[in-house]
């Protein structure tokens, strides 16, 4: 039911778009009709162009986001364990967090070229901080009464971490993962617009240079729908796997 | 058996315990009875190793005791079984048998093992808390007003259960409920403003007439007036 509710406004917008095209109030050069966009989309799919660009973007996201998760968890764990290191790194981390990844693009192109390494570095910069910060905050979330329980049970450090600290951080970690996926998806597309030879962002840029507004719209729709689907997949998966133990996950 | 000797404890310069020495009966429940804020929970926490005394000695190893808190304190993200397993070593081949045995003792069905804590009633959750403490096979069982938040009927059932599981081991039971102390204790230690003022062995209150006299004495120690003579 929730899925159908989410479709109501997009379908209404589609109807308005169709009506505007049929009435001839908008130039088809600026805003092609929905059926023109659909035809372009089908052509792009049949020719394999769209699939190639989608695969390029998704593979970069997979690598960049995985690296981000690994690095975010590692840093959160290490800095939680050694607060002095946390203090020492707070300045550099704040600087990096406040610097938009795209501002670093020229430098990254200079260092890494316009191949995948630059895009992955941008994904890493965009998605690291939400994961790191939420995990770091989550690790400090354990209720003092449970700390006391762990002490009274004389548990090993490993069991304290696995049974108390990490589970207490799960809701916060999931929020961080969801936020950072959105950030990394948007940053990737933006990076592909500037410096890439493939990917959905590159496809849009290429279409714009060929003055193909219909293909630009196909690209935009694919980016939005893919992001939406991946986000929905993440929340469904998290809910299916974790909702029994963490009821708050349902509200993600 | 002596549990604590000459314990002193202050919080922010305010003296909470003043030279407390506490003996437990070797088998059964010793009740520490006193009004809220008199320091009885602090004694328990010091005995459990959760708080450090400013002076004095804890004469048993806190690692050999087990504590039951006022709230059941079950981890909400673990099943009942996983909560119970926390009290056992990480690799414990006879864990299922030991868990089944303590579930029998606290009169809980093994079907609850897969339940989440939020699916249990208050009484059931507190039974799981007691079972977790018993799984550690402690030398001393420490209980901090464990039934205070329960309704009267559930409390009465859990008191019966406690009497059945504490017969062969010492148990320090903190309460502010004089009726509970009479029901459970083989010895009642009365506490007032950081000092144990008197101890009454069960022979002193085993008969109704003597119980009334002890009750008056306890109330006098606590500077309270008799409300329902």
Short mmCIF file of C-alpha atoms in Angstrom, two decimals:
data_model
loop_
_atom_site.label_atom_id
_atom_site.label_comp_id
_atom_site.label_asym_id
_atom_site.label_seq_id
_atom_site.Cartn_x
_atom_site.Cartn_y
_atom_site.Cartn_z
CA UNK A 1 0.00 0.00 0.00
CA UNK A 2 2.87 2.33 0.92
CA UNK A 3 4.39 1.65 -2.51
CA UNK A 4 1.18 2.71 -4.27
CA UNK A 5 0.94 5.86 -2.17
CA UNK A 6 4.47 6.74 -3.25
CA UNK A 7 3.40 6.46 -6.91
CA UNK A 8 0.43 8.86 -6.75
CA UNK A 9 2.35 12.15 -7.12
CA UNK A 10 4.76 10.89 -9.85
CA UNK A 11 1.75 9.63 -11.87
CA UNK A 12 -0.02 12.97 -11.40
CA UNK A 13 3.10 14.82 -12.64
CA UNK A 14 3.28 12.49 -15.63
CA UNK A 15 -0.35 13.33 -16.47
CA UNK A 16 0.37 17.09 -16.24
CA UNK A 17 3.46 16.64 -18.44
CA UNK A 18 1.43 14.70 -21.00
CA UNK A 19 -1.31 17.35 -20.96
CA UNK A 20 1.23 20.16 -21.42
CA UNK A 21 2.79 18.33 -24.40
CA UNK A 22 -0.57 17.65 -26.03
CA UNK A 23 -1.71 21.28 -25.63
CA UNK A 24 1.46 22.50 -27.39
CA UNK A 25 2.19 25.12 -24.72
CA UNK A 26 5.74 23.84 -24.29
CA UNK A 27 8.25 23.46 -27.10
CA UNK A 28 9.07 19.75 -27.72
CA UNK A 29 12.72 20.85 -28.10
CA UNK A 30 12.78 22.00 -24.46
CA UNK A 31 10.42 19.38 -23.05
CA UNK A 32 9.76 16.36 -25.29
CA UNK A 33 6.48 14.51 -24.82
CA UNK A 34 6.42 11.47 -22.50
CA UNK A 35 5.99 9.06 -25.42
CA UNK A 36 9.07 10.56 -27.14
CA UNK A 37 11.08 10.03 -23.95
CA UNK A 38 9.73 6.50 -23.70
CA UNK A 39 10.72 5.77 -27.32
CA UNK A 40 14.24 7.12 -26.66
CA UNK A 41 14.46 5.02 -23.52
CA UNK A 42 13.48 1.86 -25.40
CA UNK A 43 16.03 2.63 -28.13
CA UNK A 44 18.76 3.21 -25.55
CA UNK A 45 17.89 -0.08 -23.85
CA UNK A 46 17.73 -2.06 -27.09
CA UNK A 47 21.05 -0.67 -28.30
CA UNK A 48 22.66 -1.62 -24.98
CA UNK A 49 23.88 1.95 -24.41
CA UNK A 50 21.76 2.50 -21.31
CA UNK A 51 22.73 -0.87 -19.82
CA UNK A 52 26.42 -0.09 -20.33
CA UNK A 53 26.18 3.30 -18.62
CA UNK A 54 24.05 1.91 -15.76
CA UNK A 55 26.55 -0.90 -15.23
CA UNK A 56 29.45 1.59 -15.19
CA UNK A 57 27.73 3.77 -12.56
CA UNK A 58 26.65 0.82 -10.41
CA UNK A 59 30.07 -0.80 -10.45
CA UNK A 60 31.66 2.48 -9.30
CA UNK A 61 29.04 2.80 -6.56
CA UNK A 62 29.62 -0.78 -5.46
CA UNK A 63 33.39 -0.28 -5.15
CA UNK A 64 33.26 3.26 -3.71
CA UNK A 65 30.47 2.54 -1.24
CA UNK A 66 32.08 -0.70 -0.05
CA UNK A 67 35.36 1.12 0.54
CA UNK A 68 33.48 3.85 2.35
CA UNK A 69 31.72 1.35 4.64
CA UNK A 70 34.98 -0.42 5.45
CA UNK A 71 36.84 2.82 6.14
CA UNK A 72 33.93 4.39 8.04
CA UNK A 73 33.56 1.39 10.37
CA UNK A 74 37.30 1.11 10.87
CA UNK A 75 37.76 4.79 11.73
CA UNK A 76 34.69 4.85 14.02
CA UNK A 77 35.92 1.77 15.89
CA UNK A 78 39.52 2.96 16.21
CA UNK A 79 38.61 6.52 17.24
CA UNK A 80 36.00 5.26 19.72
CA UNK A 81 38.64 3.04 21.28
CA UNK A 82 41.32 5.75 21.39
CA UNK A 83 39.70 9.10 22.23
CA UNK A 84 43.06 10.94 22.01
CA UNK A 85 43.30 10.00 18.33
CA UNK A 86 39.72 11.20 17.95
CA UNK A 87 40.73 14.60 19.33
CA UNK A 88 43.83 14.78 17.11
CA UNK A 89 41.84 13.99 13.97
CA UNK A 90 38.80 16.13 14.75
CA UNK A 91 40.30 19.19 12.97
CA UNK A 92 41.33 17.46 9.71
CA UNK A 93 38.06 15.53 9.64
CA UNK A 94 35.98 18.70 10.08
CA UNK A 95 37.95 20.34 7.25
CA UNK A 96 37.35 17.41 4.91
CA UNK A 97 33.71 17.07 5.91
CA UNK A 98 33.02 20.71 5.09
CA UNK A 99 34.81 20.57 1.73
CA UNK A 100 32.40 19.51 -1.04
CA UNK A 101 33.86 16.48 -2.84
CA UNK A 102 33.23 18.15 -6.19
CA UNK A 103 35.55 21.00 -5.18
CA UNK A 104 38.34 18.43 -5.09
CA UNK A 105 37.50 17.07 -8.55
CA UNK A 106 40.12 19.11 -10.48
CA UNK A 107 42.82 17.96 -8.11
CA UNK A 108 41.60 14.36 -8.24
CA UNK A 109 41.60 14.41 -12.06
CA UNK A 110 45.16 15.72 -11.96
CA UNK A 111 46.23 12.95 -9.58
CA UNK A 112 44.05 10.02 -10.70
CA UNK A 113 42.98 10.81 -14.30
CA UNK A 114 39.39 10.69 -15.54
CA UNK A 115 38.96 6.96 -15.12
CA UNK A 116 37.16 5.13 -12.35
CA UNK A 117 39.66 6.04 -9.61
CA UNK A 118 38.50 9.68 -9.58
CA UNK A 119 34.81 8.74 -9.40
CA UNK A 120 35.48 6.23 -6.63
CA UNK A 121 37.48 8.79 -4.68
CA UNK A 122 34.56 11.23 -4.95
CA UNK A 123 32.09 8.57 -3.77
CA UNK A 124 34.41 7.85 -0.86
CA UNK A 125 34.64 11.51 0.12
CA UNK A 126 30.87 11.99 -0.17
CA UNK A 127 29.79 8.88 1.73
CA UNK A 128 32.52 8.38 4.33
CA UNK A 129 31.38 10.97 6.86
CA UNK A 130 27.73 9.95 7.30
CA UNK A 131 28.87 6.35 7.91
CA UNK A 132 31.75 7.33 10.18
CA UNK A 133 29.82 9.89 12.22
CA UNK A 134 26.70 7.76 12.71
CA UNK A 135 28.73 4.68 13.62
CA UNK A 136 30.88 6.72 16.01
CA UNK A 137 27.75 8.19 17.65
CA UNK A 138 26.07 4.78 17.74
CA UNK A 139 29.01 3.19 19.55
CA UNK A 140 28.51 5.70 22.35
CA UNK A 141 24.77 4.94 22.58
CA UNK A 142 24.94 1.97 24.94
CA UNK A 143 22.81 2.67 27.99
CA UNK A 144 24.78 2.93 31.23
CA UNK A 145 22.56 0.25 32.81
CA UNK A 146 23.71 -2.21 30.12
CA UNK A 147 27.36 -1.23 30.71
CA UNK A 148 26.74 -2.11 34.34
CA UNK A 149 25.18 -5.42 33.33
CA UNK A 150 28.21 -6.26 31.17
CA UNK A 151 30.50 -5.45 34.11
CA UNK A 152 28.42 -7.57 36.50
CA UNK A 153 28.61 -10.54 34.09
CA UNK A 154 32.41 -10.17 33.86
CA UNK A 155 32.31 -10.56 30.07
CA UNK A 156 35.36 -10.52 27.83
CA UNK A 157 36.01 -7.41 25.74
CA UNK A 158 35.07 -9.31 22.57
CA UNK A 159 31.67 -10.31 23.96
CA UNK A 160 31.06 -6.77 25.22
CA UNK A 161 31.74 -5.40 21.75
CA UNK A 162 29.76 -8.07 19.88
CA UNK A 163 26.77 -8.40 22.22
CA UNK A 164 26.49 -4.88 23.65
CA UNK A 165 28.34 -2.10 21.78
CA UNK A 166 27.69 -3.02 18.15
CA UNK A 167 24.01 -4.00 18.54
CA UNK A 168 23.34 -0.75 20.43
CA UNK A 169 24.84 1.12 17.47
CA UNK A 170 22.85 -0.71 14.76
CA UNK A 171 19.96 1.79 14.34
CA UNK A 172 22.44 4.66 14.08
CA UNK A 173 24.67 2.71 11.67
CA UNK A 174 21.70 1.95 9.40
CA UNK A 175 20.75 5.64 9.31
CA UNK A 176 24.35 6.44 8.36
CA UNK A 177 24.40 3.83 5.61
CA UNK A 178 21.15 5.07 4.13
CA UNK A 179 22.23 8.72 4.23
CA UNK A 180 25.64 7.99 2.79
CA UNK A 181 24.23 5.91 -0.05
CA UNK A 182 22.11 8.90 -1.13
CA UNK A 183 25.13 11.21 -0.89
CA UNK A 184 27.38 8.86 -2.84
CA UNK A 185 24.81 8.29 -5.61
CA UNK A 186 24.37 12.03 -6.14
CA UNK A 187 28.10 12.74 -5.92
CA UNK A 188 28.86 10.00 -8.44
CA UNK A 189 26.46 11.36 -11.03
CA UNK A 190 27.82 14.87 -10.50
CA UNK A 191 31.39 13.57 -10.89
CA UNK A 192 30.45 11.69 -14.07
CA UNK A 193 29.02 14.92 -15.48
CA UNK A 194 32.41 16.57 -15.02
CA UNK A 195 34.98 13.88 -15.62
CA UNK A 196 34.09 10.45 -16.98
CA UNK A 197 34.01 8.43 -20.18
CA UNK A 198 31.02 6.32 -19.15
CA UNK A 199 28.20 6.21 -16.62
CA UNK A 200 24.77 7.80 -16.34
CA UNK A 201 26.18 11.27 -15.64
CA UNK A 202 28.36 11.03 -18.75
CA UNK A 203 25.35 9.81 -20.78
CA UNK A 204 23.34 12.90 -19.77
CA UNK A 205 26.26 15.23 -20.58
CA UNK A 206 26.74 13.57 -23.95
CA UNK A 207 22.99 13.86 -24.74
CA UNK A 208 23.03 17.55 -23.76
CA UNK A 209 25.88 18.21 -26.20
CA UNK A 210 23.89 16.43 -28.92
CA UNK A 211 20.86 18.56 -27.93
CA UNK A 212 18.82 15.42 -27.15
CA UNK A 213 16.56 16.59 -24.32
CA UNK A 214 14.65 13.29 -24.52
CA UNK A 215 17.81 11.30 -23.72
CA UNK A 216 18.70 13.75 -20.94
CA UNK A 217 15.28 13.10 -19.40
CA UNK A 218 15.72 9.33 -19.83
CA UNK A 219 19.03 9.65 -17.95
CA UNK A 220 17.49 11.74 -15.17
CA UNK A 221 14.58 9.31 -14.77
CA UNK A 222 16.88 6.29 -14.69
CA UNK A 223 19.10 7.95 -12.06
CA UNK A 224 16.10 8.83 -9.86
CA UNK A 225 14.34 5.49 -10.25
CA UNK A 226 17.53 3.48 -9.69
CA UNK A 227 18.38 5.50 -6.57
CA UNK A 228 14.83 5.08 -5.30
CA UNK A 229 14.83 1.32 -5.97
CA UNK A 230 18.21 0.80 -4.32
CA UNK A 231 17.09 2.81 -1.29
CA UNK A 232 13.83 0.82 -1.08
CA UNK A 233 15.78 -2.43 -1.45
CA UNK A 234 18.08 -1.38 1.39
CA UNK A 235 15.24 -0.49 3.77
CA UNK A 236 13.27 -3.65 2.89
CA UNK A 237 16.34 -5.82 3.40
CA UNK A 238 17.24 -4.10 6.68
CA UNK A 239 13.68 -4.44 7.90
CA UNK A 240 13.41 -8.12 6.90
CA UNK A 241 16.71 -9.00 8.55
CA UNK A 242 16.67 -6.82 11.63
CA UNK A 243 13.14 -5.66 12.53
CA UNK A 244 12.56 -8.45 15.05
CA UNK A 245 15.60 -7.45 17.06
CA UNK A 246 15.44 -3.72 16.30
CA UNK A 247 11.79 -2.63 15.87
CA UNK A 248 12.95 0.95 15.21
CA UNK A 249 14.44 -0.22 11.87
CA UNK A 250 10.89 -0.33 10.47
CA UNK A 251 10.78 3.44 10.78
CA UNK A 252 13.91 4.02 8.71
CA UNK B 1 29.61 -15.56 56.73
CA UNK B 2 31.16 -12.11 56.58
CA UNK B 3 30.60 -10.24 53.30
CA UNK B 4 31.77 -6.71 54.08
CA UNK B 5 33.91 -5.15 56.75
CA UNK B 6 34.22 -1.48 57.68
CA UNK B 7 32.93 -0.19 54.35
CA UNK B 8 32.98 3.60 53.91
CA UNK B 9 31.64 5.38 50.86
CA UNK B 10 31.00 9.01 49.98
CA UNK B 11 29.50 10.63 46.90
CA UNK B 12 30.50 14.27 46.26
CA UNK B 13 31.65 14.64 49.85
CA UNK B 14 28.37 13.26 51.23
CA UNK B 15 28.91 10.19 53.37
CA UNK B 16 26.62 7.35 52.23
CA UNK B 17 28.08 4.38 54.10
CA UNK B 18 29.78 4.70 57.46
CA UNK B 19 31.80 1.69 58.55
CA UNK B 20 29.35 -0.98 57.38
CA UNK B 21 30.13 -4.55 58.37
CA UNK B 22 27.70 -7.12 57.04
CA UNK B 23 27.31 -10.81 57.80
CA UNK B 24 25.11 -13.11 55.71
CA UNK B 25 23.40 -16.29 56.80
CA UNK B 26 25.21 -19.10 54.91
CA UNK B 27 22.01 -20.63 53.50
CA UNK B 28 19.02 -18.53 52.50
CA UNK B 29 18.13 -14.88 52.34
CA UNK B 30 19.60 -12.03 54.36
CA UNK B 31 17.43 -8.96 53.88
CA UNK B 32 18.88 -5.50 54.00
CA UNK B 33 15.92 -3.36 55.01
CA UNK B 34 15.86 0.40 54.97
CA UNK B 35 14.21 3.48 53.57
CA UNK B 36 15.07 4.80 50.11
CA UNK B 37 18.44 6.57 50.02
CA UNK B 38 19.83 4.94 53.18
CA UNK B 39 22.69 3.34 51.23
CA UNK B 40 21.47 -0.26 50.93
CA UNK B 41 21.79 -0.41 47.12
CA UNK B 42 25.29 1.06 47.37
CA UNK B 43 26.25 -1.82 49.67
CA UNK B 44 24.97 -4.28 47.11
CA UNK B 45 26.83 -2.55 44.27
CA UNK B 46 30.06 -2.59 46.27
CA UNK B 47 29.61 -6.29 47.01
CA UNK B 48 29.04 -6.91 43.26
CA UNK B 49 32.16 -4.96 42.30
CA UNK B 50 30.17 -2.28 40.47
CA UNK B 51 31.24 0.42 42.93
CA UNK B 52 34.52 0.86 44.74
CA UNK B 53 34.52 1.46 48.50
CA UNK B 54 36.52 4.41 49.89
CA UNK B 55 37.63 2.23 52.81
CA UNK B 56 37.00 -1.24 54.17
CA UNK B 57 37.06 -4.68 52.62
CA UNK B 58 34.84 -6.85 50.45
CA UNK B 59 35.61 -10.31 51.73
CA UNK B 60 34.34 -12.33 48.75
CA UNK B 61 35.45 -12.11 45.15
CA UNK B 62 32.79 -10.07 43.27
CA UNK B 63 33.42 -12.31 40.25
CA UNK B 64 31.89 -15.17 42.23
CA UNK B 65 28.66 -13.31 42.93
CA UNK B 66 25.72 -12.62 40.62
CA UNK B 67 23.38 -9.67 40.80
CA UNK B 68 19.70 -9.31 39.94
CA UNK B 69 18.79 -5.68 39.33
CA UNK B 70 15.55 -3.91 40.09
CA UNK B 71 14.70 -3.97 36.37
CA UNK B 72 15.19 -7.29 34.50
CA UNK B 73 17.87 -5.63 32.34
CA UNK B 74 17.53 -7.98 29.38
CA UNK B 75 19.21 -6.84 26.18
CA UNK B 76 16.28 -5.99 23.87
CA UNK B 77 18.13 -7.13 20.72
CA UNK B 78 18.80 -10.64 22.02
CA UNK B 79 16.34 -13.50 22.45
CA UNK B 80 15.70 -14.88 25.93
CA UNK B 81 18.11 -17.72 25.21
CA UNK B 82 20.84 -15.37 24.01
CA UNK B 83 20.34 -13.21 27.10
CA UNK B 84 20.75 -16.28 29.28
CA UNK B 85 23.84 -17.42 27.39
CA UNK B 86 25.57 -14.17 28.37
CA UNK B 87 25.94 -15.66 31.84
CA UNK B 88 27.78 -18.69 30.47
CA UNK B 89 31.26 -18.93 28.94
CA UNK B 90 31.32 -18.22 25.19
CA UNK B 91 31.96 -21.89 24.45
CA UNK B 92 29.87 -23.97 26.80
CA UNK B 93 28.97 -27.45 25.49
CA UNK B 94 26.40 -28.13 28.22
CA UNK B 95 24.68 -24.74 27.81
CA UNK B 96 21.30 -26.20 26.68
CA UNK B 97 21.11 -28.49 29.73
CA UNK B 98 22.13 -25.76 32.14
CA UNK B 99 19.62 -23.34 30.66
CA UNK B 100 16.85 -25.93 30.84
CA UNK B 101 17.74 -26.62 34.45
CA UNK B 102 17.54 -22.95 35.55
CA UNK B 103 14.34 -22.45 33.58
CA UNK B 104 12.85 -25.27 35.66
CA UNK B 105 14.05 -23.56 38.81
CA UNK B 106 12.41 -20.23 37.93
CA UNK B 107 9.34 -22.02 36.54
CA UNK B 108 9.57 -20.78 32.96
CA UNK B 109 8.69 -22.73 29.84
CA UNK B 110 11.56 -23.52 27.42
CA UNK B 111 9.21 -22.31 24.67
CA UNK B 112 10.07 -18.77 25.76
CA UNK B 113 13.71 -19.18 24.80
CA UNK B 114 13.11 -17.85 21.28
CA UNK B 115 11.02 -14.90 22.46
CA UNK B 116 12.29 -11.35 22.48
CA UNK B 117 12.31 -9.61 25.90
CA UNK B 118 9.58 -7.16 24.82
CA UNK B 119 7.25 -10.13 24.32
CA UNK B 120 7.49 -11.10 28.03
CA UNK B 121 5.41 -9.85 30.94
CA UNK B 122 7.20 -8.02 33.78
CA UNK B 123 7.13 -11.12 35.97
CA UNK B 124 8.47 -13.38 33.22
CA UNK B 125 11.25 -10.92 32.39
CA UNK B 126 12.29 -10.76 36.04
CA UNK B 127 12.30 -14.57 36.23
CA UNK B 128 14.68 -14.55 33.24
CA UNK B 129 16.83 -12.02 35.14
CA UNK B 130 16.95 -14.40 38.12
CA UNK B 131 17.67 -17.36 35.81
CA UNK B 132 20.59 -15.46 34.24
CA UNK B 133 22.05 -14.82 37.71
CA UNK B 134 21.59 -18.48 38.70
CA UNK B 135 23.33 -19.67 35.51
CA UNK B 136 26.54 -18.18 36.82
CA UNK B 137 26.30 -20.63 39.75
CA UNK B 138 27.29 -17.81 42.08
CA UNK B 139 28.66 -18.26 45.57
CA UNK B 140 26.46 -15.34 46.61
CA UNK B 141 23.27 -14.08 45.01
CA UNK B 142 22.78 -10.31 45.24
CA UNK B 143 19.31 -8.88 44.64
CA UNK B 144 18.49 -5.19 44.46
CA UNK B 145 14.74 -4.81 45.10
CA UNK B 146 14.07 -7.17 42.17
CA UNK B 147 10.31 -7.41 42.67
CA UNK B 148 9.58 -3.79 43.61
CA UNK B 149 8.08 -2.88 40.23
CA UNK B 150 5.76 -5.92 40.03
CA UNK B 151 2.12 -6.24 41.02
CA UNK B 152 1.30 -7.90 44.37
CA UNK B 153 0.28 -11.30 42.94
CA UNK B 154 3.32 -11.62 40.66
CA UNK B 155 5.55 -10.42 43.49
CA UNK B 156 4.19 -13.10 45.78
CA UNK B 157 4.81 -15.82 43.16
CA UNK B 158 8.36 -14.62 42.56
CA UNK B 159 9.04 -14.53 46.31
CA UNK B 160 8.00 -18.21 46.48
CA UNK B 161 10.25 -18.96 43.54
CA UNK B 162 13.15 -17.14 45.19
CA UNK B 163 12.74 -19.13 48.41
CA UNK B 164 12.92 -22.34 46.39
CA UNK B 165 16.15 -21.36 44.60
CA UNK B 166 18.07 -19.77 47.48
CA UNK B 167 17.82 -22.55 50.06
CA UNK B 168 21.40 -23.74 49.69
CA UNK B 169 23.29 -20.53 49.02
CA UNK B 170 23.65 -17.12 50.67
CA UNK B 171 21.55 -14.36 49.18
CA UNK B 172 21.64 -10.67 50.03
CA UNK B 173 18.26 -9.16 49.25
CA UNK B 174 17.77 -5.40 49.40
CA UNK B 175 14.24 -4.20 50.07
CA UNK B 176 12.32 -1.36 51.64
CA UNK B 177 9.28 -3.59 52.15
CA UNK B 178 9.04 -4.92 55.70
CA UNK B 179 6.46 -7.59 54.74
CA UNK B 180 8.76 -8.86 52.00
CA UNK B 181 11.64 -9.00 54.47
CA UNK B 182 9.59 -11.01 56.97
CA UNK B 183 8.51 -13.42 54.25
CA UNK B 184 11.93 -14.05 52.71
CA UNK B 185 14.59 -13.47 55.31
CA UNK B 186 16.45 -15.76 57.64
CA UNK B 187 18.01 -12.59 58.95
CA UNK B 188 16.91 -8.96 58.63
CA UNK B 189 19.58 -6.25 58.81
CA UNK B 190 18.06 -2.85 59.41
CA UNK B 191 19.85 0.05 57.82
CA UNK B 192 19.49 3.76 58.51
CA UNK B 193 21.55 6.64 57.08
CA UNK B 194 24.58 4.58 56.07
CA UNK B 195 24.75 2.38 59.16
CA UNK B 196 23.40 -1.09 59.94
CA UNK B 197 21.63 -0.42 63.22
CA UNK B 198 20.33 -3.88 64.10
CA UNK B 199 20.13 -7.46 62.85
CA UNK B 200 17.21 -9.80 63.62
CA UNK B 201 17.61 -13.55 63.00
CA UNK B 202 14.49 -15.37 61.83
CA UNK B 203 13.93 -16.96 65.27
CA UNK B 204 13.07 -13.46 66.47
CA UNK B 205 10.17 -13.10 64.06
CA UNK B 206 9.02 -16.63 63.33
CA UNK B 207 5.93 -16.35 65.54
CA UNK B 208 3.21 -13.72 65.02
CA UNK B 209 3.58 -12.14 68.49
CA UNK B 210 7.36 -11.86 68.24
CA UNK B 211 7.04 -10.64 64.65
CA UNK B 212 4.88 -7.71 65.82
CA UNK B 213 7.47 -6.81 68.42
CA UNK B 214 10.30 -6.99 65.87
CA UNK B 215 8.24 -4.91 63.49
CA UNK B 216 7.85 -2.20 66.14
CA UNK B 217 11.58 -2.34 66.85
CA UNK B 218 12.44 -2.05 63.15
CA UNK B 219 10.10 0.91 62.71
CA UNK B 220 11.69 2.54 65.74
CA UNK B 221 15.15 1.98 64.24
CA UNK B 222 13.98 3.61 61.07
CA UNK B 223 12.34 6.44 63.02
CA UNK B 224 8.95 5.56 61.54
CA UNK B 225 5.57 5.52 63.26
CA UNK B 226 3.38 2.43 63.24
CA UNK B 227 0.71 2.99 60.60
CA UNK B 228 -1.21 -0.29 60.80
CA UNK B 229 -0.62 -1.92 64.18
#
